[in-house]
mmCIF file of C-alpha atoms in Angstrom:
data_model
loop_
_atom_site.group_PDB
_atom_site.id
_atom_site.type_symbol
_atom_site.label_atom_id
_atom_site.label_comp_id
_atom_site.label_asym_id
_atom_site.label_seq_id
_atom_site.Cartn_x
_atom_site.Cartn_y
_atom_site.Cartn_z
ATOM 1 C CA MET A 299 29.834 57.048 -26.142
ATOM 2 C CA THR A 300 31.329 54.544 -28.553
ATOM 3 C CA SER A 301 28.646 53.427 -30.992
ATOM 4 C CA ASN A 302 29.418 50.264 -32.947
ATOM 5 C CA VAL A 303 27.772 49.510 -36.261
ATOM 6 C CA LEU A 304 27.161 45.784 -36.285
ATOM 7 C CA THR A 305 27.152 43.807 -39.505
ATOM 8 C CA ALA A 306 26.300 40.124 -39.613
ATOM 9 C CA ALA A 307 29.953 39.305 -40.308
ATOM 10 C CA LYS A 308 31.274 41.466 -37.469
ATOM 11 C CA GLY A 309 28.667 40.028 -35.118
ATOM 12 C CA ALA A 310 29.598 36.465 -36.092
ATOM 13 C CA ASP A 311 33.270 37.158 -35.320
ATOM 14 C CA LEU A 312 32.384 38.681 -31.957
ATOM 15 C CA LEU A 313 30.117 35.740 -31.141
ATOM 16 C CA GLN A 314 32.910 33.307 -31.978
ATOM 17 C CA ASN A 315 35.338 35.089 -29.633
ATOM 18 C CA ILE A 316 32.789 35.181 -26.820
ATOM 19 C CA ASP A 317 31.838 31.528 -27.215
ATOM 20 C CA GLN A 318 35.457 30.435 -27.303
ATOM 21 C CA LEU A 319 36.084 32.046 -23.907
ATOM 22 C CA LEU A 320 32.836 30.781 -22.396
ATOM 23 C CA SER A 321 33.400 27.234 -23.657
ATOM 24 C CA GLN A 322 36.993 27.133 -22.492
ATOM 25 C CA HIS A 323 36.088 28.178 -18.937
ATOM 26 C CA GLU A 324 32.649 26.596 -18.606
ATOM 27 C CA ALA A 325 33.542 24.993 -15.255
ATOM 28 C CA LEU A 326 33.962 28.461 -13.730
ATOM 29 C CA TRP A 327 30.676 30.097 -14.721
ATOM 30 C CA ARG A 328 28.153 27.388 -15.626
ATOM 31 C CA ALA A 329 25.187 27.401 -13.250
ATOM 32 C CA GLY A 330 25.143 24.266 -11.126
ATOM 33 C CA SER A 331 28.483 23.037 -12.461
ATOM 34 C CA THR A 332 29.972 20.369 -10.197
ATOM 35 C CA ALA A 333 33.221 20.106 -12.117
ATOM 36 C CA GLU A 334 36.348 20.662 -10.070
ATOM 37 C CA PRO A 335 38.335 23.557 -11.517
ATOM 38 C CA ALA A 336 41.418 22.420 -13.398
ATOM 39 C CA PRO A 337 44.860 22.873 -11.793
ATOM 40 C CA HIS A 338 45.616 25.857 -14.035
ATOM 41 C CA TYR A 339 43.015 27.812 -12.035
ATOM 42 C CA ASP A 340 44.922 27.292 -8.774
ATOM 43 C CA GLU A 341 46.554 30.728 -8.939
ATOM 44 C CA LEU A 342 43.169 32.371 -9.489
ATOM 45 C CA PHE A 343 41.556 30.710 -6.469
ATOM 46 C CA LEU A 344 44.580 31.399 -4.302
ATOM 47 C CA ALA A 345 44.196 35.103 -5.137
ATOM 48 C CA LEU A 346 40.452 34.977 -4.428
ATOM 49 C CA ARG A 347 41.040 33.479 -0.984
ATOM 50 C CA THR A 348 43.135 36.498 0.015
ATOM 51 C CA LEU A 349 40.241 38.935 -0.530
ATOM 52 C CA SER A 350 38.465 40.462 2.450
ATOM 53 C CA ALA A 351 34.684 40.753 2.681
ATOM 54 C CA GLU A 352 35.041 44.457 1.793
ATOM 55 C CA ASP A 353 37.164 43.597 -1.262
ATOM 56 C CA VAL A 354 34.595 41.046 -2.388
ATOM 57 C CA ALA A 355 31.691 43.483 -2.024
ATOM 58 C CA GLN A 356 33.497 46.100 -4.128
ATOM 59 C CA LEU A 357 34.431 43.646 -6.877
ATOM 60 C CA GLN A 358 30.923 42.170 -6.999
ATOM 61 C CA SER A 359 29.598 45.524 -8.194
ATOM 62 C CA ASP A 360 32.262 46.411 -10.786
ATOM 63 C CA ASP A 361 32.922 44.092 -13.740
ATOM 64 C CA LEU A 362 35.907 45.982 -15.130
ATOM 65 C CA MET A 363 37.605 46.340 -11.733
ATOM 66 C CA LEU A 364 37.109 42.624 -11.123
ATOM 67 C CA LEU A 365 38.668 41.680 -14.453
ATOM 68 C CA GLU A 366 41.559 44.106 -14.053
ATOM 69 C CA GLN A 367 42.377 43.040 -10.492
ATOM 70 C CA LEU A 368 42.326 39.327 -11.299
ATOM 71 C CA SER A 369 44.049 39.539 -14.703
ATOM 72 C CA PRO A 370 47.527 38.820 -13.179
ATOM 73 C CA HIS A 371 46.090 35.519 -11.917
ATOM 74 C CA PHE A 372 43.784 34.690 -14.831
ATOM 75 C CA ALA A 373 45.315 35.440 -18.211
ATOM 76 C CA ASP A 374 42.092 35.325 -20.243
ATOM 77 C CA ALA A 375 40.663 38.204 -18.194
ATOM 78 C CA LYS A 376 42.631 40.437 -20.578
ATOM 79 C CA ASP A 377 40.823 38.918 -23.570
ATOM 80 C CA ILE A 378 37.460 39.541 -21.911
ATOM 81 C CA LEU A 379 38.497 43.127 -21.199
ATOM 82 C CA ALA A 380 39.535 43.551 -24.837
ATOM 83 C CA ILE A 381 36.058 42.496 -26.009
ATOM 84 C CA LEU A 382 34.299 44.743 -23.511
ATOM 85 C CA SER A 383 36.529 47.703 -24.409
ATOM 86 C CA TYR A 384 34.602 48.048 -27.691
ATOM 87 C CA PHE A 385 31.689 49.330 -25.609
ATOM 88 C CA THR A 386 32.981 52.346 -23.726
ATOM 89 C CA PRO A 387 30.445 54.050 -21.458
ATOM 90 C CA PRO A 388 29.967 57.812 -21.738
ATOM 91 C CA ILE A 389 30.650 60.280 -18.980
ATOM 92 C CA ALA A 390 27.583 60.774 -16.799
ATOM 93 C CA PRO A 391 25.578 63.782 -18.054
ATOM 94 C CA PRO A 392 25.028 66.831 -15.829
ATOM 95 C CA HIS A 393 22.360 66.325 -13.202
ATOM 96 C CA ILE A 394 18.881 67.416 -14.255
ATOM 97 C CA GLU A 395 16.228 67.669 -11.580
ATOM 98 C CA PRO A 396 13.594 64.996 -12.273
ATOM 99 C CA PRO A 397 9.931 65.842 -12.716
ATOM 100 C CA SER A 398 7.603 65.166 -9.815
ATOM 101 C CA GLY A 399 7.105 61.485 -9.084
ATOM 102 C CA ILE A 400 10.233 60.176 -10.841
ATOM 103 C CA GLY A 401 13.222 58.979 -8.820
ATOM 104 C CA GLY A 402 16.567 60.664 -9.446
ATOM 105 C CA ARG A 403 18.429 57.537 -10.551
ATOM 106 C CA LYS A 404 15.600 56.468 -12.850
ATOM 107 C CA TRP A 405 15.508 59.933 -14.395
ATOM 108 C CA GLN A 406 19.272 59.765 -15.024
ATOM 109 C CA GLN A 407 18.779 56.463 -16.839
ATOM 110 C CA ILE A 408 15.927 57.863 -18.915
ATOM 111 C CA GLN A 409 17.860 60.999 -19.894
ATOM 112 C CA ALA A 410 20.930 58.971 -20.858
ATOM 113 C CA PHE A 411 18.796 56.571 -22.904
ATOM 114 C CA CYS A 412 17.100 59.413 -24.803
ATOM 115 C CA GLY A 413 20.443 61.079 -25.414
ATOM 116 C CA GLY A 414 21.880 57.885 -26.891
ATOM 117 C CA LEU A 415 19.194 57.523 -29.552
ATOM 118 C CA ALA A 416 19.122 58.730 -33.105
ATOM 119 C CA SER A 417 16.344 61.262 -33.694
ATOM 120 C CA LEU A 418 12.866 59.767 -33.288
ATOM 121 C CA SER A 419 9.740 61.167 -34.931
ATOM 122 C CA GLY A 420 6.261 60.060 -35.928
ATOM 123 C CA ASN A 421 4.208 57.673 -33.826
ATOM 124 C CA VAL A 422 6.286 56.036 -31.090
ATOM 125 C CA ILE A 423 5.380 52.948 -29.051
ATOM 126 C CA GLU A 424 6.801 52.658 -25.540
ATOM 127 C CA TRP A 425 6.886 48.931 -24.772
ATOM 128 C CA CYS A 426 6.183 47.934 -21.126
ATOM 129 C CA SER A 427 5.739 51.613 -20.382
ATOM 130 C CA GLY A 428 4.642 51.719 -16.758
ATOM 131 C CA LYS A 429 3.409 55.271 -16.210
ATOM 132 C CA GLY A 430 5.117 56.478 -19.381
ATOM 133 C CA TYR A 431 8.103 58.287 -17.851
ATOM 134 C CA LEU A 432 10.321 57.452 -20.844
ATOM 135 C CA GLY A 433 7.738 58.711 -23.343
ATOM 136 C CA GLN A 434 7.341 61.898 -21.319
ATOM 137 C CA ALA A 435 11.087 62.525 -21.441
ATOM 138 C CA LEU A 436 11.138 61.796 -25.165
ATOM 139 C CA ARG A 437 8.471 64.441 -25.831
ATOM 140 C CA PHE A 438 10.562 67.162 -24.217
ATOM 141 C CA HIS A 439 14.002 66.018 -25.384
ATOM 142 C CA PRO A 440 15.644 68.364 -27.950
ATOM 143 C CA GLN A 441 16.819 65.445 -30.141
ATOM 144 C CA HIS A 442 13.353 64.002 -30.665
ATOM 145 C CA ALA A 443 10.013 65.116 -32.089
ATOM 146 C CA PRO A 444 7.424 62.351 -31.704
ATOM 147 C CA SER A 445 3.968 63.221 -33.026
ATOM 148 C CA SER A 446 2.464 60.825 -30.486
ATOM 149 C CA VAL A 447 3.596 58.339 -27.845
ATOM 150 C CA ILE A 448 1.525 55.285 -26.956
ATOM 151 C CA GLY A 449 2.606 53.228 -23.962
ATOM 152 C CA LEU A 450 1.708 49.533 -23.724
ATOM 153 C CA GLU A 451 1.297 48.401 -20.098
ATOM 154 C CA ILE A 452 -0.449 45.429 -18.473
ATOM 155 C CA ASP A 453 -0.942 46.906 -14.991
ATOM 156 C CA SER A 454 -4.280 48.739 -14.937
ATOM 157 C CA ASP A 455 -3.261 50.925 -11.974
ATOM 158 C CA LEU A 456 -0.174 52.135 -13.837
ATOM 159 C CA VAL A 457 -2.290 52.743 -16.941
ATOM 160 C CA ALA A 458 -4.736 54.902 -15.004
ATOM 161 C CA SER A 459 -2.001 56.809 -13.185
ATOM 162 C CA GLY A 460 -0.035 57.344 -16.400
ATOM 163 C CA ASN A 461 -3.027 58.664 -18.317
ATOM 164 C CA HIS A 462 -3.837 61.063 -15.496
ATOM 165 C CA ARG A 463 -0.236 62.270 -15.640
ATOM 166 C CA HIS A 464 -0.334 62.828 -19.419
ATOM 167 C CA THR A 465 -3.765 64.468 -19.692
ATOM 168 C CA ASN A 466 -4.028 66.937 -22.607
ATOM 169 C CA THR A 467 -0.828 65.715 -24.289
ATOM 170 C CA HIS A 468 -0.072 63.565 -27.326
ATOM 171 C CA GLN A 469 0.793 60.694 -25.010
ATOM 172 C CA ARG A 470 -1.438 57.960 -23.650
ATOM 173 C CA ILE A 471 -1.096 54.558 -22.008
ATOM 174 C CA VAL A 472 -3.211 51.596 -23.091
ATOM 175 C CA ARG A 473 -3.733 48.404 -21.147
ATOM 176 C CA CYS A 474 -2.097 45.658 -23.165
ATOM 177 C CA ASP A 475 -0.364 42.367 -22.487
ATOM 178 C CA VAL A 476 2.650 42.713 -24.775
ATOM 179 C CA LEU A 477 2.905 38.933 -25.009
ATOM 180 C CA SER A 478 -0.552 38.821 -26.638
ATOM 181 C CA GLU A 479 -1.479 39.314 -30.294
ATOM 182 C CA GLN A 480 -3.101 42.633 -29.365
ATOM 183 C CA ALA A 481 0.337 44.285 -29.172
ATOM 184 C CA GLU A 482 0.901 43.849 -32.910
ATOM 185 C CA SER A 483 -2.092 46.033 -33.797
ATOM 186 C CA PHE A 484 -0.570 48.996 -31.948
ATOM 187 C CA VAL A 485 2.932 48.497 -33.335
ATOM 188 C CA ALA A 486 1.696 48.142 -36.936
ATOM 189 C CA ASP A 487 0.948 51.879 -37.162
ATOM 190 C CA ALA A 488 4.110 53.052 -35.380
ATOM 191 C CA ASN A 489 7.267 54.559 -36.808
ATOM 192 C CA ALA A 490 9.376 53.593 -33.804
ATOM 193 C CA ILE A 491 9.295 51.289 -30.794
ATOM 194 C CA ILE A 492 11.379 51.831 -27.652
ATOM 195 C CA ALA A 493 11.905 50.073 -24.330
ATOM 196 C CA LEU A 494 14.080 50.872 -21.356
ATOM 197 C CA HIS A 495 14.748 47.775 -19.240
ATOM 198 C CA ALA A 496 12.205 45.389 -20.682
ATOM 199 C CA CYS A 497 12.954 41.935 -19.263
ATOM 200 C CA GLY A 498 13.945 38.780 -21.157
ATOM 201 C CA GLY A 499 10.834 37.335 -22.799
ATOM 202 C CA LEU A 500 9.247 40.784 -23.016
ATOM 203 C CA HIS A 501 12.051 42.324 -25.057
ATOM 204 C CA GLN A 502 12.379 39.215 -27.226
ATOM 205 C CA ARG A 503 8.672 39.563 -28.013
ATOM 206 C CA MET A 504 9.163 43.254 -28.775
ATOM 207 C CA LEU A 505 11.857 42.531 -31.357
ATOM 208 C CA LYS A 506 9.800 39.808 -33.031
ATOM 209 C CA VAL A 507 6.751 42.084 -33.281
ATOM 210 C CA ALA A 508 8.834 44.993 -34.562
ATOM 211 C CA ALA A 509 10.423 42.830 -37.245
ATOM 212 C CA THR A 510 7.066 41.307 -38.247
ATOM 213 C CA THR A 511 5.441 44.740 -38.627
ATOM 214 C CA SER A 512 8.524 46.255 -40.318
ATOM 215 C CA THR A 513 8.826 49.029 -37.718
ATOM 216 C CA ALA A 514 11.231 51.652 -39.034
ATOM 217 C CA GLN A 515 13.187 52.322 -35.807
ATOM 218 C CA ILE A 516 13.871 50.191 -32.746
ATOM 219 C CA ALA A 517 15.646 51.158 -29.524
ATOM 220 C CA LEU A 518 16.083 48.762 -26.618
ATOM 221 C CA ALA A 519 17.984 48.613 -23.355
ATOM 222 C CA PRO A 520 17.388 44.998 -22.261
ATOM 223 C CA CYS A 521 17.272 43.716 -18.702
ATOM 224 C CA CYS A 522 16.878 40.506 -16.643
ATOM 225 C CA TYR A 523 17.430 38.098 -19.535
ATOM 226 C CA HIS A 524 16.074 35.091 -17.595
ATOM 227 C CA ARG A 525 12.649 36.551 -16.767
ATOM 228 C CA PHE A 526 9.382 35.746 -18.589
ATOM 229 C CA ILE A 527 11.138 32.787 -20.219
ATOM 230 C CA GLU A 528 10.659 29.134 -19.278
ATOM 231 C CA GLN A 529 13.661 28.016 -21.261
ATOM 232 C CA TYR A 530 15.949 30.503 -22.979
ATOM 233 C CA ALA A 531 15.943 30.239 -26.764
ATOM 234 C CA PRO A 532 18.045 32.583 -28.910
ATOM 235 C CA LEU A 533 16.367 34.728 -31.553
ATOM 236 C CA SER A 534 19.110 34.746 -34.180
ATOM 237 C CA LYS A 535 20.130 31.958 -36.524
ATOM 238 C CA ALA A 536 23.771 32.707 -35.712
ATOM 239 C CA VAL A 537 23.424 32.050 -31.975
ATOM 240 C CA ASN A 538 21.073 29.115 -32.535
ATOM 241 C CA ASN A 539 23.777 27.517 -34.685
ATOM 242 C CA SER A 540 26.436 27.934 -31.992
ATOM 243 C CA PRO A 541 27.550 24.713 -30.280
ATOM 244 C CA LEU A 542 27.382 26.520 -26.927
ATOM 245 C CA SER A 543 23.943 26.257 -25.334
ATOM 246 C CA ILE A 544 22.942 28.712 -22.575
ATOM 247 C CA THR A 545 20.169 27.925 -20.092
ATOM 248 C CA THR A 546 17.742 30.274 -18.376
ATOM 249 C CA GLN A 547 19.485 29.521 -15.076
ATOM 250 C CA ASP A 548 22.868 30.472 -16.585
ATOM 251 C CA LEU A 549 21.461 33.883 -17.488
ATOM 252 C CA ARG A 550 20.836 34.737 -13.840
ATOM 253 C CA LEU A 551 24.603 35.259 -13.620
ATOM 254 C CA ALA A 552 24.378 38.069 -16.189
ATOM 255 C CA VAL A 553 22.354 40.261 -13.808
ATOM 256 C CA ARG A 554 23.952 39.331 -10.470
ATOM 257 C CA GLN A 555 24.970 42.851 -9.576
ATOM 258 C CA THR A 556 24.128 45.042 -6.601
ATOM 259 C CA VAL A 557 25.424 48.430 -7.738
ATOM 260 C CA THR A 558 21.964 49.999 -7.807
ATOM 261 C CA ALA A 559 20.639 48.320 -4.658
ATOM 262 C CA ARG A 560 20.430 50.371 -1.503
ATOM 263 C CA ARG A 561 23.316 49.655 0.837
ATOM 264 C CA GLY A 562 20.910 48.649 3.603
ATOM 265 C CA GLU A 563 19.155 46.141 1.321
ATOM 266 C CA THR A 564 22.455 44.561 0.311
ATOM 267 C CA GLN A 565 23.600 44.262 3.920
ATOM 268 C CA ALA A 566 20.252 42.812 4.989
ATOM 269 C CA ARG A 567 20.293 40.233 2.200
ATOM 270 C CA ARG A 568 23.804 39.199 3.183
ATOM 271 C CA GLN A 569 22.847 39.023 6.872
ATOM 272 C CA LEU A 570 19.878 36.751 6.173
ATOM 273 C CA HIS A 571 22.028 34.463 4.078
ATOM 274 C CA HIS A 572 24.622 34.322 6.888
ATOM 275 C CA TRP A 573 21.904 33.269 9.317
ATOM 276 C CA TRP A 574 20.621 30.626 6.940
ATOM 277 C CA LEU A 575 24.073 29.056 6.725
ATOM 278 C CA ALA A 576 24.370 29.124 10.525
ATOM 279 C CA SER A 577 20.917 27.596 11.034
ATOM 280 C CA GLN A 578 21.855 24.860 8.580
ATOM 281 C CA GLN A 579 24.905 24.040 10.681
ATOM 282 C CA LEU A 580 22.869 23.889 13.871
ATOM 283 C CA SER A 581 20.194 21.672 12.333
ATOM 284 C CA GLN A 582 22.754 19.277 10.862
ATOM 285 C CA GLN A 583 24.577 18.975 14.198
ATOM 286 C CA GLN A 584 21.259 18.069 15.819
ATOM 287 C CA GLY A 585 20.231 15.593 13.111
ATOM 288 C CA ILE A 586 17.307 17.741 12.000
ATOM 289 C CA ALA A 587 16.370 18.380 8.368
ATOM 290 C CA LEU A 588 15.965 22.088 7.620
ATOM 291 C CA ASP A 589 15.242 21.875 3.901
ATOM 292 C CA GLN A 590 12.697 24.610 3.206
ATOM 293 C CA TYR A 591 13.877 28.215 3.258
ATOM 294 C CA ARG A 592 11.296 30.808 4.267
ATOM 295 C CA ALA A 593 12.013 34.061 2.455
ATOM 296 C CA LEU A 594 11.783 37.011 4.815
ATOM 297 C CA PRO A 595 11.643 40.765 4.194
ATOM 298 C CA HIS A 596 14.823 42.769 4.607
ATOM 299 C CA SER A 597 13.467 44.138 7.872
ATOM 300 C CA ALA A 598 13.904 40.675 9.415
ATOM 301 C CA ALA A 599 17.659 41.336 9.522
ATOM 302 C CA LYS A 600 16.965 43.710 12.420
ATOM 303 C CA LYS A 601 15.148 41.088 14.498
ATOM 304 C CA GLY A 602 18.082 38.862 15.366
ATOM 305 C CA PHE A 603 19.263 35.329 14.727
ATOM 306 C CA SER A 604 16.813 33.704 17.166
ATOM 307 C CA TYR A 605 13.840 35.207 15.325
ATOM 308 C CA PHE A 606 15.263 34.003 12.003
ATOM 309 C CA VAL A 607 15.662 30.454 13.329
ATOM 310 C CA GLU A 608 12.101 30.483 14.702
ATOM 311 C CA GLN A 609 10.785 31.414 11.258
ATOM 312 C CA GLN A 610 12.768 28.715 9.484
ATOM 313 C CA CYS A 611 11.729 26.070 12.010
ATOM 314 C CA ALA A 612 8.081 27.027 11.548
ATOM 315 C CA ALA A 613 8.431 26.735 7.779
ATOM 316 C CA ASN A 614 9.840 23.208 8.196
ATOM 317 C CA GLY A 615 7.385 22.013 10.836
ATOM 318 C CA ILE A 616 10.056 21.919 13.527
ATOM 319 C CA ALA A 617 9.378 23.013 17.104
ATOM 320 C CA THR A 618 12.777 24.593 17.760
ATOM 321 C CA LEU A 619 16.556 24.169 17.597
ATOM 322 C CA ASP A 620 19.013 24.000 20.465
ATOM 323 C CA MET A 621 20.742 27.416 20.342
ATOM 324 C CA SER A 622 23.511 26.707 22.841
ATOM 325 C CA ASN A 623 26.143 26.516 20.062
ATOM 326 C CA ALA A 624 24.786 29.499 18.147
ATOM 327 C CA ASP A 625 27.927 31.635 18.491
ATOM 328 C CA THR A 626 30.142 28.900 17.053
ATOM 329 C CA ALA A 627 27.693 28.250 14.217
ATOM 330 C CA LEU A 628 27.569 31.951 13.375
ATOM 331 C CA ALA A 629 31.367 32.212 13.279
ATOM 332 C CA ASN A 630 31.684 29.145 11.064
ATOM 333 C CA ALA A 631 28.912 30.422 8.817
ATOM 334 C CA ALA A 632 30.696 33.766 8.375
ATOM 335 C CA ASN A 633 33.811 31.951 7.148
ATOM 336 C CA LEU A 634 31.753 29.748 4.846
ATOM 337 C CA GLN A 635 29.863 32.731 3.449
ATOM 338 C CA LEU A 636 33.067 34.604 2.645
ATOM 339 C CA ALA A 637 34.523 31.504 0.974
ATOM 340 C CA GLN A 638 31.384 31.150 -1.158
ATOM 341 C CA GLU A 639 31.486 34.802 -2.154
ATOM 342 C CA GLN A 640 35.181 34.592 -3.019
ATOM 343 C CA ARG A 641 34.493 31.526 -5.182
ATOM 344 C CA GLY A 642 31.525 33.320 -6.757
ATOM 345 C CA LEU A 643 33.809 36.025 -8.142
ATOM 346 C CA ALA A 644 35.321 33.450 -10.501
ATOM 347 C CA ALA A 645 31.920 33.058 -12.163
ATOM 348 C CA MET A 646 31.372 36.816 -12.191
ATOM 349 C CA LEU A 647 34.424 37.226 -14.420
ATOM 350 C CA PHE A 648 32.083 36.066 -17.204
ATOM 351 C CA ARG A 649 28.982 37.999 -16.123
ATOM 352 C CA ARG A 650 29.293 40.876 -18.597
ATOM 353 C CA LEU A 651 30.370 38.504 -21.374
ATOM 354 C CA LEU A 652 27.184 36.450 -20.927
ATOM 355 C CA GLU A 653 25.127 39.624 -21.001
ATOM 356 C CA LEU A 654 26.847 40.814 -24.170
ATOM 357 C CA ARG A 655 26.104 37.457 -25.786
ATOM 358 C CA CYS A 656 22.385 37.945 -25.086
ATOM 359 C CA VAL A 657 22.413 41.467 -26.514
ATOM 360 C CA LEU A 658 24.432 40.262 -29.490
ATOM 361 C CA ASP A 659 21.783 37.614 -30.182
ATOM 362 C CA SER A 660 19.130 40.357 -30.399
ATOM 363 C CA ALA A 661 21.371 42.488 -32.593
ATOM 364 C CA LEU A 662 22.144 39.619 -34.978
ATOM 365 C CA PHE A 663 18.433 38.801 -35.182
ATOM 366 C CA LEU A 664 17.741 42.338 -36.388
ATOM 367 C CA CYS A 665 20.619 42.121 -38.871
ATOM 368 C CA GLU A 666 18.979 38.978 -40.242
ATOM 369 C CA GLN A 667 15.677 40.909 -40.483
ATOM 370 C CA ASP A 668 17.266 43.562 -42.739
ATOM 371 C CA TYR A 669 18.025 46.282 -40.184
ATOM 372 C CA HIS A 670 21.032 48.552 -39.788
ATOM 373 C CA VAL A 671 22.111 47.876 -36.206
ATOM 374 C CA THR A 672 24.347 49.643 -33.692
ATOM 375 C CA LEU A 673 25.377 48.546 -30.216
ATOM 376 C CA SER A 674 26.526 50.977 -27.552
ATOM 377 C CA VAL A 675 26.611 51.629 -23.818
ATOM 378 C CA PHE A 676 24.372 54.564 -22.971
ATOM 379 C CA CYS A 677 25.435 55.371 -19.399
ATOM 380 C CA PRO A 678 28.027 54.471 -16.740
ATOM 381 C CA SER A 679 27.393 51.269 -14.792
ATOM 382 C CA THR A 680 26.976 53.342 -11.635
ATOM 383 C CA THR A 681 23.767 54.736 -13.153
ATOM 384 C CA THR A 682 22.615 51.246 -14.115
ATOM 385 C CA PRO A 683 24.642 48.105 -14.878
ATOM 386 C CA ARG A 684 22.039 47.175 -17.512
ATOM 387 C CA ASN A 685 23.377 49.823 -19.868
ATOM 388 C CA PHE A 686 23.623 48.194 -23.306
ATOM 389 C CA LEU A 687 21.677 50.080 -25.975
ATOM 390 C CA LEU A 688 20.549 48.321 -29.136
ATOM 391 C CA SER A 689 19.446 50.700 -31.902
ATOM 392 C CA ALA A 690 18.174 49.644 -35.304
ATOM 393 C CA ARG A 691 16.787 51.273 -38.439
ATOM 394 C CA ARG A 692 15.177 49.352 -41.284
ATOM 395 C CA LYS A 693 17.439 49.436 -44.347
ATOM 396 C CA ASN A 694 14.846 50.825 -46.718
ATOM 397 C CA GLU A 695 14.264 53.804 -44.404
ATOM 398 C CA SER A 696 16.138 57.054 -45.011
#
């Protein structure tokens, strides 16, 4: 694993390079952008239109493959690759059988996260802990020697289940809304605070609390940067001073990845979207407004197009649609769906860059709060695409 010490100056240079690329190609990635791509993108879109549905599905789940395959048709893909190459993922560790109750993929993520950390000791806070699986792994990991682990979790069922799991150990879970002031009282007595896949507003809150209480060590793998945030606001002065402004909606692009979804779930989601496009065509042909989409479980993909249309009509207060042209609508919708997905790959060229910008904001914030900071990638993207690891140690700590 390549671990990169981040100074304020180095972070500012990296931010400038990222923002230059994002600003230059804003029409490609900006959420809701209606701008027509400039003529110099013609070669890129011509290449995208040659991709099959299978090609698209593969490229949607692999940032580096996407950038490499499209670099002959989009020159700045090489510059994006050069930035991302600073964060080389490690080889997946040997498989270790997970303890009872923990899924295999989740256990791989936890083991990789623990292995990527500098040695932790003293009292450790696990932020948004769930049942405390990460803290459990930390207690048994040869690199670490926590004297106690306290998990902060809002879900009372998870708290109860976690405490039952960790009976007669130096680990416990307490019910706590981490967005409340109560969280600070727990963190104030801790030597370290850790979080694996804490979402947007939750991990921003964690870093603010850790900095306020002068926590000695911080370790974070962030996730879902748009969640628990009404409007995204950077933490660092450096990113706040950037002329490029990112919205919460823009950040959805940073986590549009299906590598860890079950194949059946991905296929079902795509099938339901296909049917929605087809039902839209039918309704428009018949002069009927079908504006409200009724979200259905993945199992609905097994019930057929007619069932799907019935559900959407019910949600819109419509008796029914004439289904006599259903086959034509389905064929046209398949072509439209593929064209949308091909076009979507142009935005996904910037997906990892947007994510890195969010992580960089957190890292620069900690630099500004007098921490030594490193950025790394703690596992391959096949284990989890949310694999950035931010580690920090307060400068006055040995």
